[in-house]
Amino acid sequence: MPRKVLIQIRRGLEKDIGTLAVGELGYCTDTQKLYVGTSSGNVLLVAAQTVGDMLKSIYDTNNDGIVDRASQADAVAWSNVSGKPSSFTPSSHTHTKVQITDFPTSLPANGGNADTVDGKHANEFLQKGTATTWNDLKGV
């Protein structure tokens, strides 16, 4: 036959709830949070949604300090984003060669620029009338 048991829950303001005994429940009348006492201190069991608290056990299941399920997060207003550029699209800027840390020490070249093929300028072929295709310009 089931026994009738009275379970007492410590209650009061959150700042006054104190350290609960192991297994003891504590209800905060001002924040509507429910705690249980453990050997390492009070652990939050339930936070009323009206307060807006997030439970770590739900949003950080792997305990790495990062919210796992960002798809459940609310949108953030642009005005609340920190570290953003002062204008969008960010203003143009330049860097000198010495400021580029991975700038190559040498570049492959064929002895000319974009108008040059195998050391000969494209105009040489076009003026002679011998080039009609890209392969003609390359001398293939």
CSV table of N, CA and C in Angstrom, one decimal:
chain,number,residue,atom,x,y,z
A,1,MET,N,0.8,-1.2,0.0
A,1,MET,CA,0.0,0.0,0.0
A,1,MET,C,0.9,1.2,0.0
A,2,PRO,N,0.6,2.2,-0.9
A,2,PRO,CA,1.4,3.4,-0.9
A,2,PRO,C,1.4,4.2,0.4
A,3,ARG,N,2.5,4.8,0.7
A,3,ARG,CA,2.6,5.7,1.9
A,3,ARG,C,2.4,7.1,1.5
A,4,LYS,N,1.7,7.8,2.3
A,4,LYS,CA,1.6,9.2,2.1
A,4,LYS,C,2.8,9.9,2.8
A,5,VAL,N,3.5,10.7,2.0
A,5,VAL,CA,4.7,11.4,2.6
A,5,VAL,C,4.6,12.9,2.3
A,6,LEU,N,4.9,13.7,3.2
A,6,LEU,CA,4.9,15.1,3.1
A,6,LEU,C,6.4,15.5,2.7
A,7,ILE,N,6.5,16.1,1.6
A,7,ILE,CA,7.8,16.6,1.1
A,7,ILE,C,7.9,18.1,1.4
A,8,GLN,N,8.8,18.5,2.2
A,8,GLN,CA,9.0,20.0,2.4
A,8,GLN,C,10.0,20.5,1.5
A,9,ILE,N,9.7,21.7,1.0
A,9,ILE,CA,10.7,22.4,0.1
A,9,ILE,C,11.0,23.7,0.7
A,10,ARG,N,12.3,24.0,0.9
A,10,ARG,CA,12.7,25.3,1.4
A,10,ARG,C,12.4,26.3,0.4
A,11,ARG,N,11.8,27.4,0.8
A,11,ARG,CA,11.4,28.5,-0.2
A,11,ARG,C,11.7,29.8,0.4
A,12,GLY,N,11.9,30.8,-0.5
A,12,GLY,CA,12.2,32.2,-0.1
A,12,GLY,C,12.8,32.9,-1.3
A,13,LEU,N,13.3,34.1,-1.0
A,13,LEU,CA,14.0,34.8,-2.1
A,13,LEU,C,15.3,34.1,-2.4
A,14,GLU,N,15.7,34.2,-3.7
A,14,GLU,CA,16.9,33.5,-4.2
A,14,GLU,C,18.1,33.8,-3.4
A,15,LYS,N,18.3,35.1,-3.1
A,15,LYS,CA,19.5,35.5,-2.3
A,15,LYS,C,19.5,34.9,-0.9
A,16,ASP,N,18.4,34.5,-0.4
A,16,ASP,CA,18.3,34.0,1.0
A,16,ASP,C,18.2,32.5,1.0
A,17,ILE,N,18.1,31.8,-0.1
A,17,ILE,CA,17.8,30.3,-0.1
A,17,ILE,C,19.0,29.5,0.6
A,18,GLY,N,20.2,30.1,0.5
A,18,GLY,CA,21.3,29.4,1.1
A,18,GLY,C,21.8,28.1,0.4
A,19,THR,N,22.7,27.4,1.1
A,19,THR,CA,23.1,26.1,0.6
A,19,THR,C,22.2,25.0,1.1
A,20,LEU,N,21.6,24.3,0.1
A,20,LEU,CA,20.7,23.2,0.4
A,20,LEU,C,21.4,22.0,0.8
A,21,ALA,N,20.8,21.2,1.7
A,21,ALA,CA,21.4,19.9,2.0
A,21,ALA,C,21.2,18.9,0.8
A,22,VAL,N,22.1,17.9,0.8
A,22,VAL,CA,22.0,17.0,-0.4
A,22,VAL,C,20.6,16.4,-0.5
A,23,GLY,N,20.0,16.5,-1.7
A,23,GLY,CA,18.7,16.0,-1.9
A,23,GLY,C,17.6,17.0,-1.5
A,24,GLU,N,17.9,18.1,-0.8
A,24,GLU,CA,16.9,19.0,-0.4
A,24,GLU,C,16.5,19.9,-1.6
A,25,LEU,N,15.2,20.2,-1.7
A,25,LEU,CA,14.8,21.1,-2.8
A,25,LEU,C,14.6,22.5,-2.2
A,26,GLY,N,14.8,23.5,-3.1
A,26,GLY,CA,14.7,24.9,-2.7
A,26,GLY,C,14.0,25.7,-3.8
A,27,TYR,N,12.9,26.3,-3.5
A,27,TYR,CA,12.1,27.1,-4.5
A,27,TYR,C,12.3,28.6,-4.2
A,28,CYS,N,12.7,29.3,-5.2
A,28,CYS,CA,12.9,30.8,-5.1
A,28,CYS,C,11.6,31.5,-5.5
A,29,THR,N,11.0,32.1,-4.5
A,29,THR,CA,9.7,32.8,-4.8
A,29,THR,C,9.8,34.0,-5.7
A,30,ASP,N,11.0,34.6,-5.7
A,30,ASP,CA,11.2,35.8,-6.5
A,30,ASP,C,11.5,35.5,-8.0
A,31,THR,N,12.3,34.5,-8.2
A,31,THR,CA,12.8,34.2,-9.6
A,31,THR,C,12.1,32.9,-10.2
A,32,GLN,N,11.3,32.2,-9.3
A,32,GLN,CA,10.6,31.0,-9.7
A,32,GLN,C,11.6,29.9,-10.2
A,33,LYS,N,12.7,29.8,-9.6
A,33,LYS,CA,13.7,28.8,-9.9
A,33,LYS,C,13.6,27.7,-8.8
A,34,LEU,N,13.9,26.4,-9.3
A,34,LEU,CA,13.9,25.3,-8.4
A,34,LEU,C,15.3,24.7,-8.3
A,35,TYR,N,15.8,24.6,-7.2
A,35,TYR,CA,17.2,24.0,-7.0
A,35,TYR,C,17.1,22.7,-6.2
A,36,VAL,N,18.1,21.9,-6.4
A,36,VAL,CA,18.3,20.7,-5.5
A,36,VAL,C,19.7,20.8,-4.9
A,37,GLY,N,19.9,20.4,-3.7
A,37,GLY,CA,21.2,20.4,-3.1
A,37,GLY,C,22.0,19.2,-3.4
A,38,THR,N,23.3,19.4,-3.7
A,38,THR,CA,24.2,18.3,-4.0
A,38,THR,C,25.4,18.4,-3.2
A,39,SER,N,26.3,17.4,-3.2
A,39,SER,CA,27.5,17.5,-2.4
A,39,SER,C,28.5,18.6,-2.9
A,40,SER,N,28.2,19.1,-4.1
A,40,SER,CA,29.1,20.3,-4.6
A,40,SER,C,28.3,21.6,-4.7
A,41,GLY,N,27.1,21.6,-4.0
A,41,GLY,CA,26.4,22.9,-4.0
A,41,GLY,C,25.0,22.8,-4.6
A,42,ASN,N,24.3,23.9,-4.7
A,42,ASN,CA,23.0,23.9,-5.3
A,42,ASN,C,23.1,23.7,-6.8
A,43,VAL,N,22.1,23.0,-7.4
A,43,VAL,CA,22.1,22.8,-8.8
A,43,VAL,C,20.7,23.2,-9.3
A,44,LEU,N,20.6,24.0,-10.3
A,44,LEU,CA,19.4,24.5,-10.8
A,44,LEU,C,18.6,23.4,-11.6
A,45,LEU,N,17.4,23.1,-11.2
A,45,LEU,CA,16.6,22.1,-11.9
A,45,LEU,C,15.7,22.7,-12.9
A,46,VAL,N,15.0,23.7,-12.5
A,46,VAL,CA,14.0,24.3,-13.4
A,46,VAL,C,14.0,25.8,-13.2
A,47,ALA,N,14.0,26.5,-14.3
A,47,ALA,CA,13.8,28.0,-14.3
A,47,ALA,C,12.6,28.3,-15.1
A,48,ALA,N,11.7,29.2,-14.5
A,48,ALA,CA,10.5,29.6,-15.1
A,48,ALA,C,10.8,30.3,-16.4
A,49,GLN,N,10.1,29.9,-17.5
A,49,GLN,CA,10.4,30.5,-18.8
A,49,GLN,C,10.1,32.0,-18.8
A,50,THR,N,9.3,32.5,-17.9
A,50,THR,CA,9.0,33.9,-17.8
A,50,THR,C,10.2,34.7,-17.4
A,51,VAL,N,11.2,34.0,-16.8
A,51,VAL,CA,12.4,34.7,-16.3
A,51,VAL,C,13.4,34.8,-17.4
A,52,GLY,N,13.4,33.8,-18.4
A,52,GLY,CA,14.3,33.9,-19.5
A,52,GLY,C,15.6,33.1,-19.3
A,53,ASP,N,15.7,32.4,-18.3
A,53,ASP,CA,16.9,31.6,-18.0
A,53,ASP,C,17.0,30.4,-19.0
A,54,MET,N,18.2,30.1,-19.4
A,54,MET,CA,18.5,28.9,-20.2
A,54,MET,C,19.1,27.8,-19.3
A,55,LEU,N,18.7,26.6,-19.4
A,55,LEU,CA,19.3,25.5,-18.7
A,55,LEU,C,20.5,25.0,-19.5
A,56,LYS,N,21.6,24.9,-18.8
A,56,LYS,CA,22.8,24.4,-19.4
A,56,LYS,C,22.6,23.0,-19.9
A,57,SER,N,21.9,22.2,-19.1
A,57,SER,CA,21.7,20.8,-19.5
A,57,SER,C,20.9,20.7,-20.8
A,58,ILE,N,20.2,21.7,-21.2
A,58,ILE,CA,19.5,21.6,-22.5
A,58,ILE,C,20.3,22.2,-23.6
A,59,TYR,N,20.9,23.4,-23.4
A,59,TYR,CA,21.5,24.1,-24.5
A,59,TYR,C,23.0,23.8,-24.6
A,60,ASP,N,23.6,23.2,-23.7
A,60,ASP,CA,25.1,22.8,-23.8
A,60,ASP,C,25.2,21.4,-23.3
A,61,THR,N,24.7,20.4,-24.1
A,61,THR,CA,24.7,19.0,-23.7
A,61,THR,C,26.1,18.4,-23.7
A,62,ASN,N,27.1,18.9,-24.4
A,62,ASN,CA,28.4,18.4,-24.3
A,62,ASN,C,29.3,19.1,-23.3
A,63,ASN,N,28.7,20.1,-22.6
A,63,ASN,CA,29.4,20.8,-21.5
A,63,ASN,C,30.7,21.5,-22.0
A,64,ASP,N,30.7,22.1,-23.2
A,64,ASP,CA,31.9,22.8,-23.7
A,64,ASP,C,31.7,24.3,-23.5
A,65,GLY,N,30.6,24.8,-22.9
A,65,GLY,CA,30.5,26.2,-22.7
A,65,GLY,C,29.9,26.9,-23.9
A,66,ILE,N,29.5,26.2,-25.0
A,66,ILE,CA,29.0,26.8,-26.2
A,66,ILE,C,27.6,26.2,-26.4
A,67,VAL,N,26.6,27.1,-26.8
A,67,VAL,CA,25.3,26.6,-27.1
A,67,VAL,C,25.3,25.6,-28.2
A,68,ASP,N,24.8,24.4,-28.0
A,68,ASP,CA,24.8,23.4,-29.1
A,68,ASP,C,23.8,23.6,-30.1
A,69,ARG,N,22.6,24.0,-29.8
A,69,ARG,CA,21.5,24.1,-30.7
A,69,ARG,C,21.2,25.5,-31.0
A,70,ALA,N,22.1,26.1,-31.8
A,70,ALA,CA,21.9,27.5,-32.1
A,70,ALA,C,20.6,27.8,-32.9
A,71,SER,N,20.1,26.7,-33.6
A,71,SER,CA,18.9,26.9,-34.4
A,71,SER,C,17.7,27.3,-33.5
A,72,GLN,N,17.8,27.0,-32.2
A,72,GLN,CA,16.7,27.4,-31.3
A,72,GLN,C,16.9,28.7,-30.7
A,73,ALA,N,18.0,29.4,-31.0
A,73,ALA,CA,18.3,30.7,-30.4
A,73,ALA,C,17.4,31.8,-31.2
A,74,ASP,N,17.1,32.8,-30.4
A,74,ASP,CA,16.3,33.9,-31.1
A,74,ASP,C,17.3,34.7,-32.0
A,75,ALA,N,16.7,35.4,-32.9
A,75,ALA,CA,17.5,36.3,-33.7
A,75,ALA,C,18.0,37.5,-32.9
A,76,VAL,N,19.2,37.9,-33.3
A,76,VAL,CA,19.8,39.1,-32.6
A,76,VAL,C,19.7,40.3,-33.4
A,77,ALA,N,19.2,41.4,-32.8
A,77,ALA,CA,19.1,42.7,-33.5
A,77,ALA,C,20.5,43.2,-34.0
A,78,TRP,N,20.6,43.7,-35.1
A,78,TRP,CA,21.8,44.2,-35.7
A,78,TRP,C,22.5,45.2,-34.7
A,79,SER,N,21.7,46.0,-34.0
A,79,SER,CA,22.2,47.0,-33.1
A,79,SER,C,22.8,46.3,-31.8
A,80,ASN,N,22.5,45.1,-31.6
A,80,ASN,CA,23.1,44.3,-30.5
A,80,ASN,C,24.3,43.6,-30.8
A,81,VAL,N,24.8,43.6,-32.1
A,81,VAL,CA,26.0,42.9,-32.5
A,81,VAL,C,27.2,43.7,-32.2
A,82,SER,N,28.1,43.2,-31.5
A,82,SER,CA,29.3,44.0,-31.2
A,82,SER,C,30.5,43.6,-32.1
A,83,GLY,N,31.4,44.5,-32.3
A,83,GLY,CA,32.6,44.2,-33.1
A,83,GLY,C,32.3,44.3,-34.6
A,84,LYS,N,31.2,44.8,-35.0
A,84,LYS,CA,30.8,44.9,-36.4
A,84,LYS,C,31.5,46.1,-37.1
A,85,PRO,N,31.7,46.2,-38.4
A,85,PRO,CA,32.2,47.3,-39.0
A,85,PRO,C,31.3,48.5,-38.9
A,86,SER,N,31.9,49.7,-38.9
A,86,SER,CA,31.1,50.9,-38.8
A,86,SER,C,30.2,51.2,-40.0
A,87,SER,N,30.5,50.7,-41.1
A,87,SER,CA,29.7,50.8,-42.3
A,87,SER,C,29.5,49.4,-42.9
A,88,PHE,N,28.5,49.2,-43.7
A,88,PHE,CA,28.3,48.0,-44.4
A,88,PHE,C,28.0,48.3,-45.8
A,89,THR,N,28.6,47.8,-46.7
A,89,THR,CA,29.8,46.9,-46.8
A,89,THR,C,31.0,47.7,-46.2
A,90,PRO,N,31.9,46.9,-45.5
A,90,PRO,CA,33.1,47.6,-44.9
A,90,PRO,C,33.8,48.5,-45.9
A,91,SER,N,34.4,49.6,-45.4
A,91,SER,CA,35.1,50.5,-46.3
A,91,SER,C,36.3,49.9,-46.9
A,92,SER,N,36.6,50.3,-48.1
A,92,SER,CA,37.8,49.7,-48.8
A,92,SER,C,39.1,50.1,-48.0
A,93,HIS,N,40.1,49.3,-48.2
A,93,HIS,CA,41.4,49.6,-47.5
A,93,HIS,C,42.5,48.9,-48.3
A,94,THR,N,43.7,49.3,-48.0
A,94,THR,CA,44.8,48.7,-48.7
A,94,THR,C,45.9,48.2,-47.7
A,95,HIS,N,46.7,47.4,-48.2
A,95,HIS,CA,47.9,46.9,-47.4
A,95,HIS,C,49.1,46.9,-48.3
A,96,THR,N,50.2,47.3,-47.7
A,96,THR,CA,51.5,47.2,-48.4
A,96,THR,C,52.0,45.8,-48.4
A,97,LYS,N,52.9,45.5,-49.3
A,97,LYS,CA,53.4,44.1,-49.5
A,97,LYS,C,54.0,43.6,-48.1
A,98,VAL,N,54.7,44.4,-47.4
A,98,VAL,CA,55.3,44.0,-46.1
A,98,VAL,C,54.2,43.6,-45.1
A,99,GLN,N,53.0,44.2,-45.2
A,99,GLN,CA,51.9,43.8,-44.3
A,99,GLN,C,51.3,42.5,-44.5
A,100,ILE,N,51.5,41.9,-45.7
A,100,ILE,CA,51.0,40.6,-46.1
A,100,ILE,C,51.9,39.5,-45.6
A,101,THR,N,51.5,38.8,-44.6
A,101,THR,CA,52.4,37.8,-44.0
A,101,THR,C,52.7,36.6,-44.9
A,102,ASP,N,51.7,36.2,-45.8
A,102,ASP,CA,52.0,35.0,-46.6
A,102,ASP,C,52.3,35.4,-48.1
A,103,PHE,N,52.8,36.6,-48.3
A,103,PHE,CA,53.1,37.0,-49.6
A,103,PHE,C,54.3,36.1,-50.2
A,104,PRO,N,54.2,35.5,-51.4
A,104,PRO,CA,55.2,34.6,-51.9
A,104,PRO,C,56.5,35.4,-52.2
A,105,THR,N,57.6,34.7,-52.0
A,105,THR,CA,58.9,35.4,-52.2
A,105,THR,C,59.2,35.5,-53.7
A,106,SER,N,58.6,34.6,-54.5
A,106,SER,CA,58.7,34.7,-56.0
A,106,SER,C,57.4,34.3,-56.6
A,107,LEU,N,57.2,34.8,-57.8
A,107,LEU,CA,56.0,34.4,-58.6
A,107,LEU,C,56.4,33.8,-59.9
A,108,PRO,N,55.6,32.8,-60.3
A,108,PRO,CA,55.9,32.2,-61.6
A,108,PRO,C,55.7,33.2,-62.7
A,109,ALA,N,56.5,33.2,-63.7
A,109,ALA,CA,56.4,34.1,-64.8
A,109,ALA,C,56.9,33.5,-66.1
A,110,ASN,N,56.3,34.0,-67.3
A,110,ASN,CA,56.8,33.5,-68.6
A,110,ASN,C,57.6,34.6,-69.3
A,111,GLY,N,58.0,35.6,-68.6
A,111,GLY,CA,58.8,36.6,-69.2
A,111,GLY,C,58.0,37.8,-69.7
A,112,GLY,N,56.7,37.9,-69.2
A,112,GLY,CA,55.9,39.0,-69.7
A,112,GLY,C,54.7,39.2,-68.8
A,113,ASN,N,53.7,39.8,-69.4
A,113,ASN,CA,52.5,40.1,-68.7
A,113,ASN,C,51.3,39.3,-69.3
A,114,ALA,N,50.1,39.7,-69.0
A,114,ALA,CA,48.9,39.0,-69.4
A,114,ALA,C,48.8,39.0,-70.9
A,115,ASP,N,49.4,40.0,-71.6
A,115,ASP,CA,49.3,40.1,-73.1
A,115,ASP,C,50.4,39.3,-73.8
A,116,THR,N,51.2,38.7,-73.0
A,116,THR,CA,52.4,38.0,-73.6
A,116,THR,C,52.3,36.5,-73.5
A,117,VAL,N,52.7,35.8,-74.6
A,117,VAL,CA,52.6,34.4,-74.6
A,117,VAL,C,54.0,33.9,-75.1
A,118,ASP,N,54.6,33.1,-74.2
A,118,ASP,CA,56.0,32.5,-74.5
A,118,ASP,C,57.0,33.6,-74.9
A,119,GLY,N,56.9,34.8,-74.2
A,119,GLY,CA,57.8,35.9,-74.4
A,119,GLY,C,57.5,36.7,-75.6
A,120,LYS,N,56.5,36.5,-76.3
A,120,LYS,CA,56.1,37.3,-77.5
A,120,LYS,C,54.7,38.0,-77.2
A,121,HIS,N,54.6,39.2,-77.6
A,121,HIS,CA,53.4,40.0,-77.4
A,121,HIS,C,52.4,39.6,-78.4
A,122,ALA,N,51.1,39.5,-78.0
A,122,ALA,CA,50.1,39.1,-78.9
A,122,ALA,C,50.0,39.9,-80.2
A,123,ASN,N,50.3,41.2,-80.0
A,123,ASN,CA,50.2,42.1,-81.2
A,123,ASN,C,51.2,41.7,-82.3
A,124,GLU,N,52.3,41.1,-82.0
A,124,GLU,CA,53.2,40.6,-83.0
A,124,GLU,C,52.6,39.6,-83.9
A,125,PHE,N,51.8,38.7,-83.4
A,125,PHE,CA,51.1,37.7,-84.2
A,125,PHE,C,49.9,38.3,-84.9
A,126,LEU,N,49.2,39.2,-84.3
A,126,LEU,CA,48.0,39.8,-84.9
A,126,LEU,C,48.4,40.7,-86.0
A,127,GLN,N,49.5,41.5,-85.9
A,127,GLN,CA,49.9,42.4,-86.9
A,127,GLN,C,50.3,41.7,-88.2
A,128,LYS,N,51.0,40.5,-88.0
A,128,LYS,CA,51.4,39.7,-89.1
A,128,LYS,C,50.3,39.0,-89.7
A,129,GLY,N,49.1,38.9,-89.0
A,129,GLY,CA,48.0,38.2,-89.6
A,129,GLY,C,48.1,36.7,-89.5
A,130,THR,N,49.0,36.2,-88.7
A,130,THR,CA,49.2,34.8,-88.6
A,130,THR,C,48.4,34.1,-87.6
A,131,ALA,N,47.9,34.8,-86.6
A,131,ALA,CA,47.2,34.2,-85.5
A,131,ALA,C,45.7,34.4,-85.7
A,132,THR,N,45.0,33.2,-85.6
A,132,THR,CA,43.5,33.3,-85.7
A,132,THR,C,42.9,32.6,-84.5
A,133,THR,N,43.7,31.8,-83.7
A,133,THR,CA,43.2,31.1,-82.6
A,133,THR,C,44.2,31.3,-81.4
A,134,TRP,N,43.8,30.9,-80.2
A,134,TRP,CA,44.7,30.9,-79.1
A,134,TRP,C,45.9,30.1,-79.3
A,135,ASN,N,45.7,28.9,-79.9
A,135,ASN,CA,46.8,28.0,-80.2
A,135,ASN,C,47.8,28.7,-81.2
A,136,ASP,N,47.3,29.5,-82.1
A,136,ASP,CA,48.2,30.2,-83.0
A,136,ASP,C,49.0,31.2,-82.2
A,137,LEU,N,48.4,31.9,-81.2
A,137,LEU,CA,49.2,32.8,-80.4
A,137,LEU,C,50.2,32.1,-79.6
A,138,LYS,N,49.9,30.9,-79.1
A,138,LYS,CA,50.9,30.2,-78.3
A,138,LYS,C,52.0,29.6,-79.2
A,139,GLY,N,51.8,29.6,-80.5
A,139,GLY,CA,52.8,29.0,-81.4
A,139,GLY,C,52.6,27.5,-81.5
A,140,VAL,N,51.5,26.9,-81.2
A,140,VAL,CA,51.3,25.5,-81.2
A,140,VAL,C,50.9,25.0,-82.7
